[in-house]
Amino acid sequence: MADFNKISEMLQKGKAKDVEALVKQAADEGVPPGDILGKGLIAGMSIVGDKFKKNQVYVPEVLIAARAMHAGLKVLEPLLAKAGVKPLGVVAVGTVKNDLHDIGKNLVIMMLKGAGFQVIDLGIDVPAEKFVKAAQDGAQVLGLSALLTTTMPQMKSVVDACKSANVKAKIMIGGAPVTQAYCDEIGAQGYAPDAASAVDVAKKLLVA
Ligand code: B1M
């Protein structure tokens, strides 16, 4: 009998090996992979996300929980594909051109994956054209991270490039110097102050 609470609890504690073993056990017992994902891994990661928003846990705990989630996802991914479980949506995330900071971006990616999105990691120092290409290839949301005041204008370049290329993807921005006011100013569709909020914003943008 699959113990979803145990999977969630071990994930929150960052116990990667336990998560992997529990997920394998549940899969071997014939529990649908979508249930293991939703009721075990995603449930655990969303508790971590909520605690992170409330400053009850910090970056290291989130990274450790995310590593445990990856251990579970590694087992589940082929089974999910076989079962035809659809991701919530496709998000391409990158740090903008001339910016090499990636810790926040990686946290955003982990949270989005933890919530059930398919995520394409575009990396760091990503030029506008690469974001446009990701949208043309099927990303529904483009996630842009910037940590430097000098690279924030690159976000506007991406917004402009997307307009020129007439791509339909919604643009979500974030990073320490970025604000809602800046988001409004450049015409991006969403701003998230932290990695957990990025999940809420991406969900909203998909239905907007
Ligand atoms: Co740099 N750096 N850095 N740095 N660095 C800052 C950002 C800085 C504030 C330090 C300072 O002066 N106090 C400053 C920027 C000043 C400014 O522009 N206002 C700065 C500078 C100046 C520089 C260099 C120019 C230094 C130099 O070489 N003279 C240089 C630039 C290199 C470049 O990018 N071209 C540089 C280099 C580096 C390192 C390479 C050494 C390293 C990066 C390593 C790496 O990322 N792999 C580094 C680091 C580590 C920092 C600090 C110390 C930490 C950044 C970080 O990872 N924070 C930073 C000072 C600080 O913040 N205390 C600093 C933790 C991370 C979890 O937070 O990224 O904000 P953050 O992400 C949050 C939210 O912002 C949000 O969610 C995350 C989690 O909640 N978020 C999003 C982020 N992206 C999002 C996207 C979303 C939604 C939410 O949607 C898509």
mmCIF file of N, CA and C and ligand atoms in Angstrom, residues 52 59 63 91-108 111-112 124-125 141-152 155 171-178 190-199 201, ligand 1:
data_model
loop_
_atom_site.group_PDB
_atom_site.id
_atom_site.type_symbol
_atom_site.label_atom_id
_atom_site.label_comp_id
_atom_site.label_asym_id
_atom_site.label_seq_id
_atom_site.Cartn_x
_atom_site.Cartn_y
_atom_site.Cartn_z
ATOM 1 N N PHE A 52 8.972 28.125 2.502
ATOM 2 C CA PHE A 52 10.006 29.021 1.973
ATOM 3 C C PHE A 52 9.447 30.440 1.846
ATOM 4 N N VAL A 59 17.127 28.726 1.618
ATOM 5 C CA VAL A 59 17.638 28.164 0.360
ATOM 6 C C VAL A 59 18.265 26.762 0.526
ATOM 7 N N LEU A 63 17.034 23.442 -1.545
ATOM 8 C CA LEU A 63 17.900 22.725 -2.489
ATOM 9 C C LEU A 63 17.972 21.237 -2.138
ATOM 10 N N VAL A 91 7.505 25.444 -19.518
ATOM 11 C CA VAL A 91 8.122 26.724 -19.173
ATOM 12 C C VAL A 91 9.609 26.661 -19.522
ATOM 13 N N ALA A 92 10.096 27.664 -20.246
ATOM 14 C CA ALA A 92 11.537 27.749 -20.528
ATOM 15 C C ALA A 92 12.124 28.849 -19.645
ATOM 16 N N VAL A 93 13.142 28.495 -18.871
ATOM 17 C CA VAL A 93 13.682 29.443 -17.890
ATOM 18 C C VAL A 93 15.167 29.691 -18.152
ATOM 19 N N GLY A 94 15.565 30.966 -18.096
ATOM 20 C CA GLY A 94 16.982 31.278 -18.271
ATOM 21 C C GLY A 94 17.354 32.569 -17.570
ATOM 22 N N THR A 95 18.651 32.730 -17.317
ATOM 23 C CA THR A 95 19.166 34.007 -16.807
ATOM 24 C C THR A 95 19.545 34.838 -18.033
ATOM 25 N N VAL A 96 19.153 36.102 -18.006
ATOM 26 C CA VAL A 96 19.279 36.932 -19.217
ATOM 27 C C VAL A 96 20.741 37.174 -19.624
ATOM 28 N N LYS A 97 20.892 37.663 -20.840
ATOM 29 C CA LYS A 97 22.216 37.914 -21.441
ATOM 30 C C LYS A 97 23.129 38.750 -20.514
ATOM 31 N N ASN A 98 24.387 38.405 -20.482
ATOM 32 C CA ASN A 98 25.430 39.074 -19.682
ATOM 33 C C ASN A 98 25.305 38.834 -18.180
ATOM 34 N N ASP A 99 24.387 37.984 -17.771
ATOM 35 C CA ASP A 99 24.184 37.704 -16.341
ATOM 36 C C ASP A 99 24.485 36.228 -16.084
ATOM 37 N N LEU A 100 25.402 35.990 -15.127
ATOM 38 C CA LEU A 100 25.874 34.619 -14.891
ATOM 39 C C LEU A 100 25.301 34.007 -13.610
ATOM 40 N N HIS A 101 24.452 34.749 -12.904
ATOM 41 C CA HIS A 101 23.903 34.238 -11.636
ATOM 42 C C HIS A 101 22.852 33.153 -11.925
ATOM 43 N N ASP A 102 23.012 31.998 -11.277
ATOM 44 C CA ASP A 102 22.037 30.942 -11.605
ATOM 45 C C ASP A 102 21.392 30.252 -10.410
ATOM 46 N N ILE A 103 21.718 30.675 -9.201
ATOM 47 C CA ILE A 103 21.183 29.953 -8.036
ATOM 48 C C ILE A 103 19.665 30.169 -7.939
ATOM 49 N N GLY A 104 19.235 31.419 -8.086
ATOM 50 C CA GLY A 104 17.790 31.714 -8.033
ATOM 51 C C GLY A 104 17.043 31.049 -9.179
ATOM 52 N N LYS A 105 17.630 31.128 -10.378
ATOM 53 C CA LYS A 105 17.005 30.477 -11.545
ATOM 54 C C LYS A 105 16.816 28.985 -11.295
ATOM 55 N N ASN A 106 17.857 28.354 -10.744
ATOM 56 C CA ASN A 106 17.766 26.909 -10.509
ATOM 57 C C ASN A 106 16.692 26.574 -9.477
ATOM 58 N N LEU A 107 16.545 27.450 -8.490
ATOM 59 C CA LEU A 107 15.482 27.231 -7.494
ATOM 60 C C LEU A 107 14.110 27.330 -8.152
ATOM 61 N N VAL A 108 13.965 28.334 -9.014
ATOM 62 C CA VAL A 108 12.691 28.502 -9.735
ATOM 63 C C VAL A 108 12.393 27.238 -10.545
ATOM 64 N N MET A 111 11.261 24.386 -8.297
ATOM 65 C CA MET A 111 9.892 24.576 -7.810
ATOM 66 C C MET A 111 8.880 24.281 -8.918
ATOM 67 N N LEU A 112 9.190 24.757 -10.126
ATOM 68 C CA LEU A 112 8.257 24.520 -11.245
ATOM 69 C C LEU A 112 8.154 23.031 -11.535
ATOM 70 N N ILE A 124 22.449 30.184 -18.458
ATOM 71 C CA ILE A 124 22.766 31.568 -18.090
ATOM 72 C C ILE A 124 23.190 32.330 -19.347
ATOM 73 N N ASP A 125 23.261 33.676 -19.223
ATOM 74 C CA ASP A 125 23.755 34.508 -20.332
ATOM 75 C C ASP A 125 22.952 34.215 -21.613
ATOM 76 N N VAL A 141 5.335 29.516 -21.364
ATOM 77 C CA VAL A 141 5.774 30.605 -20.489
ATOM 78 C C VAL A 141 7.294 30.699 -20.595
ATOM 79 N N LEU A 142 7.799 31.936 -20.694
ATOM 80 C CA LEU A 142 9.243 32.165 -20.659
ATOM 81 C C LEU A 142 9.576 32.776 -19.302
ATOM 82 N N GLY A 143 10.494 32.157 -18.566
ATOM 83 C CA GLY A 143 10.890 32.671 -17.258
ATOM 84 C C GLY A 143 12.256 33.317 -17.352
ATOM 85 N N LEU A 144 12.323 34.613 -17.023
ATOM 86 C CA LEU A 144 13.575 35.366 -17.145
ATOM 87 C C LEU A 144 14.072 35.764 -15.760
ATOM 88 N N SER A 145 15.335 35.444 -15.491
ATOM 89 C CA SER A 145 15.929 35.823 -14.210
ATOM 90 C C SER A 145 17.046 36.827 -14.459
ATOM 91 N N ALA A 146 17.131 37.868 -13.595
ATOM 92 C CA ALA A 146 18.248 38.823 -13.662
ATOM 93 C C ALA A 146 18.617 39.228 -12.242
ATOM 94 N N LEU A 147 19.922 39.264 -11.979
ATOM 95 C CA LEU A 147 20.393 39.628 -10.630
ATOM 96 C C LEU A 147 21.109 40.960 -10.609
ATOM 97 N N LEU A 148 21.370 41.507 -11.794
ATOM 98 C CA LEU A 148 22.147 42.746 -11.871
ATOM 99 C C LEU A 148 21.275 43.872 -12.418
ATOM 100 N N THR A 149 21.411 45.047 -11.845
ATOM 101 C CA THR A 149 20.654 46.180 -12.389
ATOM 102 C C THR A 149 21.077 46.438 -13.845
ATOM 103 N N THR A 150 22.340 46.101 -14.141
ATOM 104 C CA THR A 150 22.828 46.336 -15.513
ATOM 105 C C THR A 150 22.259 45.340 -16.525
ATOM 106 N N THR A 151 21.749 44.201 -16.058
ATOM 107 C CA THR A 151 21.207 43.218 -17.025
ATOM 108 C C THR A 151 19.679 43.233 -17.068
ATOM 109 N N MET A 152 19.053 43.968 -16.138
ATOM 110 C CA MET A 152 17.580 44.045 -16.180
ATOM 111 C C MET A 152 17.042 44.505 -17.543
ATOM 112 N N MET A 155 15.715 42.143 -20.100
ATOM 113 C CA MET A 155 14.348 41.598 -20.010
ATOM 114 C C MET A 155 13.443 42.324 -21.010
ATOM 115 N N ILE A 171 5.452 36.077 -20.586
ATOM 116 C CA ILE A 171 6.780 36.295 -20.001
ATOM 117 C C ILE A 171 6.676 36.584 -18.502
ATOM 118 N N MET A 172 7.402 35.770 -17.731
ATOM 119 C CA MET A 172 7.440 35.947 -16.270
ATOM 120 C C MET A 172 8.865 36.355 -15.899
ATOM 121 N N ILE A 173 8.986 37.389 -15.062
ATOM 122 C CA ILE A 173 10.336 37.841 -14.696
ATOM 123 C C ILE A 173 10.539 37.799 -13.179
ATOM 124 N N GLY A 174 11.809 37.714 -12.783
ATOM 125 C CA GLY A 174 12.128 37.716 -11.361
ATOM 126 C C GLY A 174 13.621 37.881 -11.149
ATOM 127 N N GLY A 175 14.006 37.994 -9.887
ATOM 128 C CA GLY A 175 15.408 38.231 -9.529
ATOM 129 C C GLY A 175 15.466 39.375 -8.534
ATOM 130 N N ALA A 176 16.526 39.402 -7.719
ATOM 131 C CA ALA A 176 16.584 40.340 -6.599
ATOM 132 C C ALA A 176 16.261 41.810 -6.956
ATOM 133 N N PRO A 177 16.790 42.373 -8.055
ATOM 134 C CA PRO A 177 16.507 43.804 -8.298
ATOM 135 C C PRO A 177 15.186 44.054 -9.034
ATOM 136 N N VAL A 178 14.497 42.985 -9.425
ATOM 137 C CA VAL A 178 13.296 43.110 -10.279
ATOM 138 C C VAL A 178 12.065 43.373 -9.405
ATOM 139 N N GLY A 190 4.107 38.700 -16.077
ATOM 140 C CA GLY A 190 4.083 38.264 -14.684
ATOM 141 C C GLY A 190 5.391 38.537 -13.977
ATOM 142 N N TYR A 191 5.283 38.831 -12.670
ATOM 143 C CA TYR A 191 6.467 39.020 -11.826
ATOM 144 C C TYR A 191 6.321 38.131 -10.603
ATOM 145 N N ALA A 192 7.392 37.416 -10.263
ATOM 146 C CA ALA A 192 7.369 36.605 -9.047
ATOM 147 C C ALA A 192 8.533 37.002 -8.153
ATOM 148 N N PRO A 193 8.251 37.329 -6.891
ATOM 149 C CA PRO A 193 9.326 37.756 -5.994
ATOM 150 C C PRO A 193 10.212 36.617 -5.514
ATOM 151 N N ASP A 194 9.712 35.379 -5.563
ATOM 152 C CA ASP A 194 10.530 34.248 -5.119
ATOM 153 C C ASP A 194 10.154 32.997 -5.903
ATOM 154 N N ALA A 195 10.939 31.931 -5.661
ATOM 155 C CA ALA A 195 10.778 30.720 -6.472
ATOM 156 C C ALA A 195 9.412 30.050 -6.259
ATOM 157 N N ALA A 196 8.924 30.086 -5.031
ATOM 158 C CA ALA A 196 7.628 29.439 -4.777
ATOM 159 C C ALA A 196 6.501 30.219 -5.468
ATOM 160 N N SER A 197 6.586 31.550 -5.416
ATOM 161 C CA SER A 197 5.553 32.362 -6.084
ATOM 162 C C SER A 197 5.600 32.181 -7.596
ATOM 163 N N ALA A 198 6.774 31.824 -8.126
ATOM 164 C CA ALA A 198 6.891 31.627 -9.579
ATOM 165 C C ALA A 198 5.923 30.532 -10.043
ATOM 166 N N VAL A 199 5.692 29.545 -9.186
ATOM 167 C CA VAL A 199 4.750 28.471 -9.533
ATOM 168 C C VAL A 199 3.329 29.054 -9.671
ATOM 169 N N VAL A 201 2.479 32.144 -10.259
ATOM 170 C CA VAL A 201 2.403 33.068 -11.403
ATOM 171 C C VAL A 201 2.326 32.272 -12.713
HETATM 172 CO CO1 B1M B 1 27.034 38.612 -7.915
HETATM 173 N N1 B1M B 1 26.161 40.323 -7.517
HETATM 174 N N2 B1M B 1 28.137 39.486 -9.181
HETATM 175 N N3 B1M B 1 27.886 36.898 -8.001
HETATM 176 N N4 B1M B 1 26.038 38.050 -6.331
HETATM 177 C C1 B1M B 1 25.008 40.255 -6.522
HETATM 178 C C2 B1M B 1 23.689 40.022 -7.249
HETATM 179 C C3 B1M B 1 25.124 41.684 -5.847
HETATM 180 C C4 B1M B 1 23.802 42.212 -5.288
HETATM 181 C C5 B1M B 1 26.243 41.671 -4.787
HETATM 182 C C6 B1M B 1 26.467 43.022 -4.142
HETATM 183 O O1 B1M B 1 27.092 43.879 -4.683
HETATM 184 N N5 B1M B 1 25.923 43.231 -2.962
HETATM 185 C C7 B1M B 1 25.676 42.550 -7.042
HETATM 186 C C8 B1M B 1 24.634 43.197 -7.947
HETATM 187 C C9 B1M B 1 24.493 44.685 -7.747
HETATM 188 C C10 B1M B 1 23.436 45.218 -8.633
HETATM 189 O O2 B1M B 1 23.463 45.107 -9.820
HETATM 190 N N6 B1M B 1 22.451 45.824 -7.989
HETATM 191 C C11 B1M B 1 26.528 41.523 -7.758
HETATM 192 C C12 B1M B 1 27.589 41.842 -8.639
HETATM 193 C C13 B1M B 1 27.913 43.323 -8.781
HETATM 194 C C14 B1M B 1 28.325 40.874 -9.335
HETATM 195 C C15 B1M B 1 29.491 41.091 -10.310
HETATM 196 C C16 B1M B 1 29.331 42.263 -11.278
HETATM 197 C C17 B1M B 1 30.747 41.241 -9.426
HETATM 198 C C18 B1M B 1 31.998 41.589 -10.187
HETATM 199 O O3 B1M B 1 32.496 40.752 -10.907
HETATM 200 N N7 B1M B 1 32.421 42.820 -10.016
HETATM 201 C C19 B1M B 1 29.576 39.727 -11.044
HETATM 202 C C20 B1M B 1 28.693 39.709 -12.291
HETATM 203 C C21 B1M B 1 28.888 38.476 -13.105
HETATM 204 C C22 B1M B 1 27.839 38.403 -14.172
HETATM 205 O O4 B1M B 1 26.754 37.944 -13.905
HETATM 206 N N8 B1M B 1 28.154 38.876 -15.361
HETATM 207 C C23 B1M B 1 29.006 38.806 -10.001
HETATM 208 C C24 B1M B 1 29.350 37.482 -9.889
HETATM 209 C C25 B1M B 1 28.877 36.614 -8.931
HETATM 210 C C26 B1M B 1 29.385 35.195 -8.735
HETATM 211 C C27 B1M B 1 29.766 34.488 -10.035
HETATM 212 C C28 B1M B 1 30.617 35.272 -7.854
HETATM 213 C C29 B1M B 1 28.219 34.541 -7.908
HETATM 214 C C30 B1M B 1 27.172 33.834 -8.787
HETATM 215 C C31 B1M B 1 27.264 32.322 -8.703
HETATM 216 C C32 B1M B 1 26.077 31.666 -9.344
HETATM 217 O O5 B1M B 1 24.975 32.183 -9.411
HETATM 218 N N9 B1M B 1 26.334 30.465 -9.794
HETATM 219 C C33 B1M B 1 27.564 35.777 -7.297
HETATM 220 C C34 B1M B 1 26.698 35.739 -6.183
HETATM 221 C C35 B1M B 1 26.550 34.383 -5.512
HETATM 222 C C36 B1M B 1 26.010 36.873 -5.717
HETATM 223 C C37 B1M B 1 25.152 37.016 -4.455
HETATM 224 C C38 B1M B 1 26.131 37.010 -3.278
HETATM 225 C C39 B1M B 1 24.092 35.966 -4.215
HETATM 226 C C40 B1M B 1 23.097 35.774 -5.367
HETATM 227 C C41 B1M B 1 22.254 34.550 -5.069
HETATM 228 O O6 B1M B 1 22.498 33.489 -5.602
HETATM 229 N N10 B1M B 1 21.274 34.699 -4.140
HETATM 230 C C42 B1M B 1 24.475 38.430 -4.670
HETATM 231 C C43 B1M B 1 24.333 39.235 -3.393
HETATM 232 C C44 B1M B 1 23.111 38.834 -2.622
HETATM 233 O O7 B1M B 1 22.058 38.605 -3.184
HETATM 234 N N11 B1M B 1 23.255 38.802 -1.336
HETATM 235 C C45 B1M B 1 25.251 38.999 -5.783
HETATM 236 C C46 B1M B 1 20.453 33.574 -3.665
HETATM 237 C C47 B1M B 1 19.301 33.334 -4.654
HETATM 238 C C48 B1M B 1 18.441 32.194 -4.166
HETATM 239 O O8 B1M B 1 18.535 34.505 -4.674
HETATM 240 O O9 B1M B 1 19.026 34.885 -7.117
HETATM 241 O O10 B1M B 1 17.726 36.617 -5.740
HETATM 242 P P1 B1M B 1 18.069 35.211 -6.034
HETATM 243 O O11 B1M B 1 16.744 34.416 -6.418
HETATM 244 C C49 B1M B 1 15.561 34.479 -5.658
HETATM 245 C C50 B1M B 1 14.585 35.579 -6.130
HETATM 246 O O12 B1M B 1 15.233 36.705 -6.626
HETATM 247 C C51 B1M B 1 13.701 34.879 -7.105
HETATM 248 O O13 B1M B 1 13.625 33.540 -6.617
HETATM 249 C C52 B1M B 1 14.862 33.180 -5.965
HETATM 250 C C53 B1M B 1 14.519 32.358 -4.761
HETATM 251 O O14 B1M B 1 13.484 32.866 -4.028
HETATM 252 N N12 B1M B 1 14.049 34.778 -8.517
HETATM 253 C C54 B1M B 1 13.055 34.608 -9.438
HETATM 254 C C55 B1M B 1 15.223 34.737 -9.152
HETATM 255 N N13 B1M B 1 15.046 34.575 -10.443
HETATM 256 C C56 B1M B 1 13.722 34.474 -10.675
HETATM 257 C C57 B1M B 1 12.995 34.262 -11.834
HETATM 258 C C58 B1M B 1 11.594 34.187 -11.748
HETATM 259 C C59 B1M B 1 10.951 34.336 -10.527
HETATM 260 C C60 B1M B 1 11.658 34.537 -9.357
HETATM 261 O O15 B1M B 1 10.814 33.978 -12.803
HETATM 262 C C61 B1M B 1 11.392 33.532 -13.988
#
